[in-house]
Each structure stands twice: as structure tokens, then as C-alpha cells.
């Protein structure tokens, strides 16, 4: 029987937690929340399937925090919704929004959980669309102001904070592949946002440092690229994939430069002073978050814009997203951060988990064996790294609840806890109980 009994072999101070994000769980119809680019994208591209209700976490947050505590987790990663704090403009704060996050943080702390807030997890207020969102550095300046506000208003309730969740998704996935809001597909927008989202990070770090004594991080999603075969052109294509998906962000943060191949394609679209801005972008951070899900098999494919590759999937066991189980990639990236970028920086696995087509069975049990297996094989990689004395300090399962899985709406279930979207009932799955067995 595959189980998680080896959780007991982790050091006592290793931080196990769960992660969520604002738009995916809160429900925008509650508490005077403003509109974001996701509401607009959902209306235009997703038949209106949006985060209006989501998990109604706004009304159920106490129950949700209790679920986290009762499973024996010690930390909770969540995000602030910018349009909930500033629904209409960049000046007038929504007191209901402030009040919600105050209560949430109080509840987290009362339950002896460590709060790991993220400032930006993709719900950009719709008003920024007028200036093309992250394509304009005005947005980055306002993001700095938001960061200052968050630190000043809530900063005594947490120690660690991250600026941005998955800059690759904010930029490439949303402005080149067009799969996420705002759904743009062009290389120029993509290149600009690849840089600007990192510039926004730098504005946030500066604001946070000026306000409080936080431990600041950023959360990167790394995906393992493997050449589909040993053909030289596929090997080169994989290198480009790795630079665009992964190294663009880590090279900028840790080395203050962009990787060569990707730069040769994107440089012409970057602002003239991008090198000066890279100096700010690479100002030191205190920890790094790594989100990891899967690998891709990369094949050369000619394109007009120089992005000459395509991503394929192989024959390994797959999740309901069609993503292959490839746990080796997780330890690969932990080691890469440690060996190639910074051999001291604390590493937190800030997301890892799988979508599964979960169904209620008799007696309201949810037998999500595959998810337990997914956690088993990935956590073993993490434990090996810990045993090799790599500075991995925590692991957050994605996600606490089945929630709004972006372009897939409510059809993909990532939760340790099942959400009944008709009545907001929460039903812990077997994977939840498996963590509980060994964490409590
Ligand atoms: C992510 C996101 C999550 C997704 C998860 C599964 O950071 O990619 O944080 O919002 O739901 O990754 O796709």
C-alpha cells in the first residue's frame, strides 16, 4: 500500500502546509470585490465560467482554516486579491476587503499556523487593462504601492511574504500562448511582460523593505524539459524551452541577466534600460518558492518569431490535466537552485499536487489513491534532498480545496478536500486523511 508514513522522517522544523489563491477560492461576489482581468477573460473566452462564487471562502474561511489545522499542517499559503483591496481605483481602499484579510490572518495565527501570503496571484484589477496591464510599467509602480499598503496594514501578522506567483504564467502563458487572462498571443507583449513582471517584483521588494522587516521571496514555476530524442535540433530546442520557461526568471533574480538564446529572440522588444532594471530585479531576496508539476518532451518546430519548439507529453502516468508524473524533476530543480544559483537560499516547495477526477463514493469517502501516490513519489524526492542537507525548508500541497482551475473552470479537482460547488460543502478526501495520519 502506498502511503505517506515517511512524513515522520522529515526534520521536526520542516514546514508542511497547503496553498490556495484568492481568485480561485474566495468568490468575487462577496464583500465589494472589484473586477479583475479574469472576470473579463471568463466572460470572453470561458462562457462566463468565473470566480464569482468559487468556494465562497469569504464566508467559509474559518472552516477552511480549521481543516488545515486539523490535518496537522503548520503553514498556509494564500494570496491577497488586489481588486478586493482596491476595487475602483488605486486610492480608495475597500474596508470590507481589509477587514476580511485581518480576520483571515487572525484566524491563521490563532490556529498556530504560519501565514505565507502572496501579493499577486493573477487577479489584476480590470482598470489596468486600459494601459495594457503588465505591458506598461505604470502597473508595476502601482504594484509597488500595493505592496507597501499590504505590508503597512497587515505586516505585523506574518514574517514571510512572496511578491509574485509564477511570473512565467503571468507573462508567457497569458501573452504568448494566450491561455490565461488577458488572453493575448503575440511575442512583443510576451517579451514586455516577461521583463515587466520581474520589474514589478523589484518594485515590490523595494516597497516591502522600506516598510517592514519581512523575509521576502518570489514563487517560480519550473517545468522540466527533455528533448524528445537525441537529435541535435531537439536538444537545442529544449535549451530554448528551458530558458523561456525557467531560466529567464531565475537568471534575472539571482544573476541580474537574461539567458542568451531567449534574449536573442526577445531583446528587441525590451525597454532600452532593461539592463539597469535588471540590477534592481536581482537585489537579494530571503527565500525562493518553487512550484513544480511535470515535465515536457520538447521537439524542434520552426516558427515565424524564433520560438522554435513544441511541447509534447510522453507515456508516463498522467494526472487529470494530462500532466505526466515526473518526480525526478522536482529534486533536479531543488539541486539546480542550490548549485547554480545560490547555495544558501532557503527553498520552499510552494506548490505541488495533482488534478484527479474525484467522485464521492458510498459513505461520502473519496478514494484518491492516485493523489496519495503523487504526493508519495514527490515527497520522497524532497526527503532525499533534505537528507542530502540541501536547504529545503517546507512543502505546500496544491491545493486545500477543489477550486476554480483557471481556464478549466471547475472541472479539474486539485483539492485534498472535495468541494461541492452547489452548496459549498467541504468533504476531506483520503489524501487529506493520509497527511493527517502522519502530521498530527
Ligand atoms: C499555479 C497556480 C495554481 C494552479 C495550479 C494548477 O500557481 O499554477 O498557482 O493557481 O491552480 O498550478 O494548475
Coordinates of C-alpha atoms and ligand atoms in Angstrom, one line a residue:
X1 CA 0.0 0.0 0.0
X2 CA 1.4 3.4 -1.0
X3 CA 1.3 5.7 2.0
X4 CA 2.9 8.8 3.5
X5 CA 4.3 7.2 6.6
X6 CA 7.7 8.6 5.8
X7 CA 6.5 12.1 6.6
X8 CA 7.7 11.3 10.1
X9 CA 11.3 11.1 8.8
X10 CA 11.3 14.8 7.9
X11 CA 13.1 17.1 10.5
X12 CA 10.8 18.5 13.2
X13 CA 11.1 22.0 11.9
X14 CA 10.2 21.2 8.3
X15 CA 7.2 23.2 7.4
X16 CA 4.3 21.3 5.9
X17 CA 1.4 23.4 4.5
X18 CA -1.3 23.8 1.9
X19 CA -1.6 26.6 -0.7
X20 CA -4.6 28.4 -2.3
X21 CA -5.1 31.7 -4.2
X22 CA -7.6 34.4 -3.9
X23 CA -9.4 34.3 -7.2
X24 CA -9.6 30.5 -7.1
X25 CA -11.4 30.2 -3.8
X26 CA -12.8 33.5 -2.4
X27 CA -15.8 34.3 -4.5
X28 CA -15.8 37.8 -6.1
X29 CA -19.4 38.4 -5.5
X30 CA -18.8 38.8 -1.7
X31 CA -17.5 41.8 0.1
X32 CA -17.5 44.5 -2.6
X33 CA -14.7 42.9 -4.6
X34 CA -13.9 44.7 -7.8
X35 CA -13.5 43.2 -11.3
X36 CA -10.3 41.6 -12.5
X37 CA -8.8 40.6 -15.8
X38 CA -10.1 37.1 -15.0
X39 CA -13.7 38.2 -14.9
X40 CA -13.3 39.7 -18.3
X41 CA -11.4 36.7 -19.7
X42 CA -14.0 34.3 -18.3
X43 CA -16.8 36.3 -20.0
X44 CA -15.0 36.5 -23.3
X45 CA -13.4 33.1 -23.5
X46 CA -14.8 30.7 -20.9
X47 CA -18.6 31.0 -21.4
X48 CA -18.8 33.1 -18.3
X49 CA -17.4 30.4 -16.0
X50 CA -15.7 32.6 -13.5
X51 CA -14.8 33.0 -9.9
X52 CA -17.9 34.8 -8.8
X53 CA -18.8 32.0 -6.3
X54 CA -15.7 29.8 -6.4
X55 CA -15.5 28.1 -2.9
X56 CA -17.2 31.0 -1.1
X57 CA -14.1 31.1 1.1
X58 CA -15.1 34.6 2.2
X59 CA -17.9 33.1 4.2
X60 CA -16.3 29.7 5.0
X61 CA -12.7 30.8 5.8
X62 CA -12.9 29.8 9.5
X63 CA -14.0 26.3 8.5
X64 CA -11.2 26.2 5.9
X65 CA -8.5 27.2 8.4
X66 CA -9.8 24.6 10.8
X67 CA -9.4 22.0 8.1
X68 CA -5.8 23.0 7.6
X69 CA -5.1 22.9 11.3
X70 CA -7.0 19.6 11.9
X71 CA -4.8 17.9 9.3
X72 CA -1.7 18.8 11.2
X73 CA -0.3 21.3 8.7
X74 CA 1.7 24.1 10.1
X75 CA 1.5 26.7 7.4
X76 CA -0.9 28.3 5.0
X77 CA -0.1 30.0 1.7
X78 CA -2.8 32.3 0.3
X79 CA -2.9 35.4 -1.8
X80 CA -4.4 38.9 -1.4
X81 CA -6.9 39.9 -4.1
X82 CA -5.8 43.3 -5.4
X83 CA -9.4 44.2 -6.7
X84 CA -10.8 43.3 -3.2
X85 CA -8.5 45.8 -1.5
X86 CA -8.7 48.5 -4.2
X87 CA -11.9 47.7 -6.3
X88 CA -12.4 51.0 -8.1
X89 CA -9.1 53.0 -8.3
X90 CA -5.7 52.9 -6.7
X91 CA -6.5 55.2 -3.8
X92 CA -9.8 54.3 -2.2
X93 CA -9.4 51.2 -0.1
X94 CA -12.3 48.8 0.4
X95 CA -12.7 48.4 4.2
X96 CA -14.6 45.2 3.8
X97 CA -11.5 43.8 2.0
X98 CA -9.2 45.0 4.7
X99 CA -11.4 43.6 7.3
X100 CA -11.5 40.2 5.6
X101 CA -7.7 39.8 5.4
X102 CA -7.4 41.0 9.0
X103 CA -9.8 38.3 10.2
X104 CA -8.2 35.7 8.0
X105 CA -4.7 36.4 9.4
X106 CA -6.0 36.5 12.9
X107 CA -7.6 33.1 12.4
X108 CA -4.4 31.7 10.9
X109 CA -2.4 32.9 13.8
X110 CA -4.9 31.8 16.4
X111 CA -4.7 28.3 14.9
X112 CA -0.9 28.4 15.3
X113 CA -0.4 28.3 11.5
X114 CA 2.3 30.3 9.8
X115 CA 0.9 32.6 7.2
X116 CA 2.7 32.7 3.8
X117 CA 0.9 35.4 1.9
X118 CA 1.5 36.1 -1.8
X119 CA 0.8 39.6 -3.1
X120 CA -0.1 38.8 -6.7
X121 CA -1.7 35.6 -7.9
X122 CA -3.1 36.8 -11.2
X123 CA -6.3 38.8 -10.3
X124 CA -5.1 42.1 -11.8
X125 CA -7.8 44.8 -11.4
X126 CA -9.6 45.3 -14.7
X127 CA -8.8 49.1 -14.8
X128 CA -5.2 48.3 -15.7
X129 CA -6.3 46.8 -19.0
X130 CA -6.7 50.4 -20.3
X131 CA -2.9 50.7 -20.1
X132 CA -2.4 47.1 -21.3
X133 CA -1.9 45.7 -17.9
X134 CA 1.6 44.3 -17.3
X135 CA 2.8 45.7 -20.7
X136 CA 3.0 49.1 -19.1
X137 CA 5.4 49.8 -16.2
X138 CA 2.8 52.1 -14.7
X139 CA 1.2 48.9 -13.5
X140 CA 4.5 47.9 -11.8
X141 CA 4.7 51.2 -10.0
X142 CA 1.2 50.7 -8.6
X143 CA 2.1 47.1 -7.7
X144 CA 4.9 48.7 -5.5
X145 CA 2.3 50.9 -3.8
X146 CA 0.0 47.9 -3.2
X147 CA 2.9 46.0 -1.7
X148 CA 3.6 48.9 0.7
X149 CA 0.0 49.1 1.7
X150 CA -0.1 45.4 2.4
X151 CA 3.0 45.5 4.5
X152 CA 1.8 48.5 6.4
X153 CA -1.7 47.2 7.0
X154 CA -1.1 43.5 7.7
X155 CA 2.7 43.2 8.1
X156 CA 2.7 42.5 11.8
X157 CA 0.8 39.3 11.2
X158 CA 3.4 37.4 9.1
X159 CA 7.1 37.1 8.6
X160 CA 7.5 35.6 5.1
X161 CA 5.8 37.1 2.1
X162 CA 6.2 36.5 -1.7
X163 CA 5.7 39.1 -4.3
X164 CA 4.5 37.3 -7.4
X165 CA 3.3 33.8 -8.1
X166 CA 4.7 32.2 -11.3
X167 CA 5.9 35.1 -13.5
X168 CA 6.1 32.7 -16.4
X169 CA 2.3 32.2 -16.3
X170 CA 1.7 36.0 -15.9
X171 CA 3.8 36.7 -19.0
X172 CA 4.3 33.8 -21.4
X173 CA 1.2 31.7 -20.8
X174 CA -1.0 34.8 -20.8
X175 CA 0.6 36.9 -23.5
X176 CA 2.2 34.5 -25.9
X177 CA 0.2 31.3 -25.6
X178 CA -2.9 33.3 -24.7
X179 CA -4.2 30.5 -22.4
X180 CA -4.7 32.7 -19.4
X181 CA -6.1 36.3 -18.9
X182 CA -5.8 38.6 -20.7
X183 CA -5.5 36.0 -23.5
X184 CA -3.0 37.8 -25.8
X185 CA -1.0 35.9 -28.3
X186 CA 2.0 37.9 -29.5
X187 CA 5.7 37.9 -28.9
X188 CA 6.0 41.6 -28.3
X189 CA 3.5 41.6 -25.5
X190 CA 5.0 38.5 -24.1
X191 CA 8.6 39.9 -24.1
X192 CA 7.5 43.1 -22.4
X193 CA 5.6 41.3 -19.7
X194 CA 8.4 38.8 -19.2
X195 CA 10.5 41.8 -18.2
X196 CA 7.9 43.9 -16.6
X197 CA 6.6 41.3 -14.2
X198 CA 10.2 41.0 -12.9
X199 CA 10.4 44.8 -12.7
X200 CA 7.2 44.7 -10.7
X201 CA 8.8 42.2 -8.3
X202 CA 11.7 44.7 -7.8
X203 CA 9.2 47.5 -7.0
X204 CA 7.5 45.3 -4.5
X205 CA 10.8 44.2 -2.8
X206 CA 11.8 47.8 -2.5
X207 CA 8.5 48.8 -1.0
X208 CA 8.4 45.9 1.4
X209 CA 11.9 46.6 2.6
X210 CA 11.1 50.2 3.2
X211 CA 8.1 49.3 5.3
X212 CA 8.9 46.3 7.4
X213 CA 11.4 43.6 8.4
X214 CA 10.0 40.8 6.2
X215 CA 11.6 37.7 4.7
X216 CA 10.8 38.2 1.1
X217 CA 10.6 35.7 -1.7
X218 CA 9.2 35.1 -5.2
X219 CA 7.5 31.9 -6.4
X220 CA 8.7 30.4 -9.7
X221 CA 7.2 27.5 -11.5
X222 CA 9.7 25.3 -13.1
X223 CA 8.9 22.7 -15.7
X224 CA 11.4 20.0 -16.7
X225 CA 12.2 20.0 -20.4
X226 CA 13.5 16.8 -22.0
X227 CA 14.5 16.5 -25.7
X228 CA 12.1 14.2 -27.4
X229 CA 15.0 12.3 -28.8
X230 CA 18.8 12.8 -29.2
X231 CA 18.6 14.8 -32.3
X232 CA 20.7 17.9 -32.1
X233 CA 17.9 20.3 -33.1
X234 CA 15.7 18.9 -30.4
X235 CA 18.4 19.3 -27.8
X236 CA 18.8 23.0 -28.9
X237 CA 15.0 23.4 -28.8
X238 CA 15.0 22.1 -25.2
X239 CA 17.6 24.6 -24.2
X240 CA 15.4 27.4 -25.5
X241 CA 12.3 26.0 -23.8
X242 CA 14.3 25.8 -20.5
X243 CA 15.4 29.4 -20.9
X244 CA 12.0 30.8 -21.7
X245 CA 10.1 28.7 -19.1
X246 CA 12.6 28.6 -16.2
X247 CA 16.0 30.3 -16.6
X248 CA 14.7 33.7 -17.7
X249 CA 13.3 34.3 -14.3
X250 CA 16.0 32.6 -12.1
X251 CA 18.9 34.1 -14.1
X252 CA 17.3 37.6 -13.7
X253 CA 16.6 37.2 -10.0
X254 CA 19.9 35.6 -9.0
X255 CA 22.3 36.8 -11.6
X256 CA 20.9 40.0 -12.9
X257 CA 20.9 38.9 -16.5
X258 CA 18.8 37.1 -19.1
X259 CA 19.8 33.8 -20.7
X260 CA 21.4 34.1 -24.1
X261 CA 19.2 32.1 -26.5
X262 CA 15.9 33.6 -25.1
X263 CA 17.4 37.0 -25.1
X264 CA 18.4 36.8 -28.7
X265 CA 14.7 36.4 -29.6
X266 CA 13.2 38.8 -27.0
X267 CA 15.7 41.6 -26.6
X268 CA 14.4 43.7 -29.4
X269 CA 11.1 44.1 -27.6
X270 CA 12.6 45.0 -24.2
X271 CA 12.8 48.6 -22.8
X272 CA 16.1 50.3 -23.6
X273 CA 17.0 50.5 -20.0
X274 CA 16.3 46.8 -19.2
X275 CA 19.9 46.2 -18.1
X276 CA 19.7 48.9 -15.5
X277 CA 16.4 47.5 -14.3
X278 CA 18.0 44.0 -14.0
X279 CA 20.2 45.4 -11.3
X280 CA 17.1 46.2 -9.2
X281 CA 15.5 42.9 -10.2
X282 CA 18.4 41.0 -8.8
X283 CA 18.5 42.7 -5.5
X284 CA 18.8 40.0 -2.8
X285 CA 15.8 38.0 -1.6
X286 CA 15.5 35.9 1.5
X287 CA 13.9 32.7 0.2
X288 CA 12.7 31.2 -3.0
X289 CA 9.4 29.4 -3.7
X290 CA 9.4 26.5 -6.3
X291 CA 6.1 25.3 -7.8
X292 CA 6.6 22.0 -9.6
X293 CA 4.1 19.8 -11.5
X294 CA 5.5 18.0 -14.5
X295 CA 7.9 17.6 -17.5
X296 CA 7.5 18.3 -21.2
X297 CA 9.1 16.5 -24.1
X298 CA 10.5 19.1 -26.5
X299 CA 10.7 18.9 -30.2
X300 CA 12.1 21.4 -32.7
X301 CA 9.4 23.2 -34.7
X302 CA 10.1 26.2 -36.9
X303 CA 8.1 29.3 -36.2
X304 CA 7.9 32.9 -37.5
X305 CA 9.0 34.5 -34.3
X306 CA 12.0 32.3 -33.4
X307 CA 10.3 30.3 -30.7
X308 CA 11.2 27.2 -32.5
X309 CA 9.9 24.4 -30.3
X310 CA 6.7 22.5 -29.3
X311 CA 5.9 20.7 -26.1
X312 CA 4.7 17.1 -26.1
X313 CA 3.8 14.7 -23.4
X314 CA 5.1 11.1 -23.1
X315 CA 3.8 7.8 -21.8
X316 CA 4.3 8.1 -18.1
X317 CA 1.3 8.0 -15.7
X318 CA -0.8 11.2 -16.1
X319 CA -3.0 13.4 -14.0
X320 CA -6.4 14.6 -15.0
X321 CA -4.6 17.7 -16.6
X322 CA -2.8 15.3 -18.8
X323 CA 0.4 16.1 -17.0
X324 CA 2.9 13.3 -16.5
X325 CA 4.1 12.1 -13.1
X326 CA 7.8 13.1 -13.2
X327 CA 9.0 13.5 -9.6
X328 CA 12.7 13.4 -10.6
X329 CA 12.2 16.9 -12.0
X330 CA 11.4 18.2 -8.5
X331 CA 14.8 17.2 -7.0
X332 CA 16.5 18.3 -10.2
X333 CA 15.3 21.9 -9.7
X334 CA 16.0 22.0 -6.0
X335 CA 19.6 21.0 -6.7
X336 CA 19.8 23.4 -9.6
X337 CA 18.7 26.4 -7.5
X338 CA 21.2 25.3 -4.8
X339 CA 24.2 24.5 -7.0
X340 CA 23.8 27.0 -9.9
X341 CA 22.1 30.0 -8.3
X342 CA 22.5 30.3 -4.5
X343 CA 23.8 27.6 -2.2
X344 CA 22.4 29.3 0.9
X345 CA 18.9 30.4 0.0
X346 CA 16.1 28.6 1.8
X347 CA 13.9 26.7 -0.7
X348 CA 10.2 26.2 -0.2
X349 CA 8.2 23.9 -2.4
X350 CA 5.3 26.3 -2.6
X351 CA 3.0 24.1 -4.9
X352 CA 2.9 20.5 -5.9
X353 CA -0.2 18.4 -6.4
X354 CA -2.5 16.8 -9.0
X355 CA -5.9 17.1 -10.5
X356 CA -7.9 13.9 -10.2
X357 CA -11.4 13.1 -11.4
X358 CA -12.6 12.6 -7.8
X359 CA -16.0 11.2 -7.2
X360 CA -18.0 10.7 -4.0
X361 CA -18.4 7.1 -3.2
X362 CA -20.6 5.4 -0.7
X363 CA -20.4 6.8 2.8
X364 CA -19.0 10.1 1.4
X365 CA -15.5 8.7 1.0
X366 CA -13.2 9.9 -1.7
X367 CA -10.7 7.3 -2.6
X368 CA -8.0 9.4 -4.3
X369 CA -5.3 6.7 -4.3
X370 CA -3.5 8.3 -7.3
X371 CA -3.2 11.6 -5.4
X372 CA -1.6 9.8 -2.5
X373 CA 0.8 8.2 -4.9
X374 CA 1.6 11.6 -6.5
X375 CA 2.4 13.0 -3.1
X376 CA 4.4 9.9 -2.1
X377 CA 6.7 10.0 -5.1
X378 CA 7.3 13.7 -5.0
X379 CA 7.7 14.0 -1.2
X380 CA 10.3 11.2 -1.4
X381 CA 12.3 13.3 -3.7
X382 CA 12.1 16.2 -1.3
X383 CA 13.1 14.0 1.6
X384 CA 16.1 12.8 -0.3
X385 CA 17.1 16.4 -0.8
X386 CA 16.6 17.2 2.9
X387 CA 18.8 14.2 3.7
X388 CA 21.5 15.4 1.4
X389 CA 21.4 18.6 3.5
X390 CA 20.0 20.8 0.8
X391 CA 18.2 23.8 2.4
X392 CA 14.6 22.8 1.6
X393 CA 12.5 24.1 4.4
X394 CA 8.9 23.5 3.5
X395 CA 6.4 21.9 1.2
X396 CA 2.9 23.1 0.4
X397 CA 0.4 20.8 -1.2
X398 CA -1.7 22.3 -4.0
X399 CA -4.4 22.7 -3.0
X400 CA -6.5 22.7 0.1
X401 CA -9.8 22.7 -1.8
X402 CA -11.1 21.8 -5.2
X403 CA -11.4 25.3 -6.7
X404 CA -11.5 27.4 -9.8
X405 CA -8.8 26.0 -12.0
X406 CA -8.5 29.0 -14.3
X407 CA -9.2 28.2 -18.0
X408 CA -10.6 24.8 -16.9
X409 CA -13.2 26.3 -14.7
X410 CA -14.4 23.9 -12.0
X411 CA -13.7 20.7 -14.0
X412 CA -10.3 19.9 -12.6
X413 CA -10.1 18.9 -8.9
X414 CA -6.8 19.6 -7.2
X415 CA -8.0 19.6 -3.6
X416 CA -7.1 17.5 -0.6
X417 CA -10.7 18.4 0.3
X418 CA -13.6 17.9 -2.1
X419 CA -15.8 21.0 -2.7
X420 CA -19.4 20.5 -3.6
X421 CA -19.9 23.6 -5.7
X422 CA -23.7 23.5 -5.3
X423 CA -23.7 24.1 -1.5
X424 CA -20.1 24.7 -0.6
X425 CA -19.9 21.6 1.5
X426 CA -16.3 20.5 2.1
X427 CA -15.5 16.8 2.3
X428 CA -12.0 15.7 3.1
X429 CA -10.6 13.1 0.7
X430 CA -8.5 10.1 1.6
X431 CA -5.3 12.1 0.7
X432 CA -6.3 14.6 3.4
X433 CA -6.6 11.8 6.0
X434 CA -3.3 10.4 4.8
X435 CA -1.5 13.6 5.6
X436 CA -3.4 13.8 8.9
X437 CA -2.3 10.4 10.0
X438 CA 1.3 11.3 9.9
X439 CA 1.3 15.0 10.6
X440 CA -0.9 15.1 13.7
Ligands
LIG1 C1 -0.2 28.0 -10.3 C2 -1.3 28.2 -9.8 C3 -2.4 27.4 -9.4 C4 -2.9 26.4 -10.3 C5 -2.1 25.1 -10.2 C6 -2.6 24.0 -11.0 O1 0.4 28.7 -9.5 O2 0.0 27.4 -11.3 O3 -0.8 28.7 -8.5 O4 -3.2 28.5 -9.3 O5 -4.2 26.1 -9.9 O6 -0.8 25.4 -10.6 O7 -2.6 24.4 -12.4

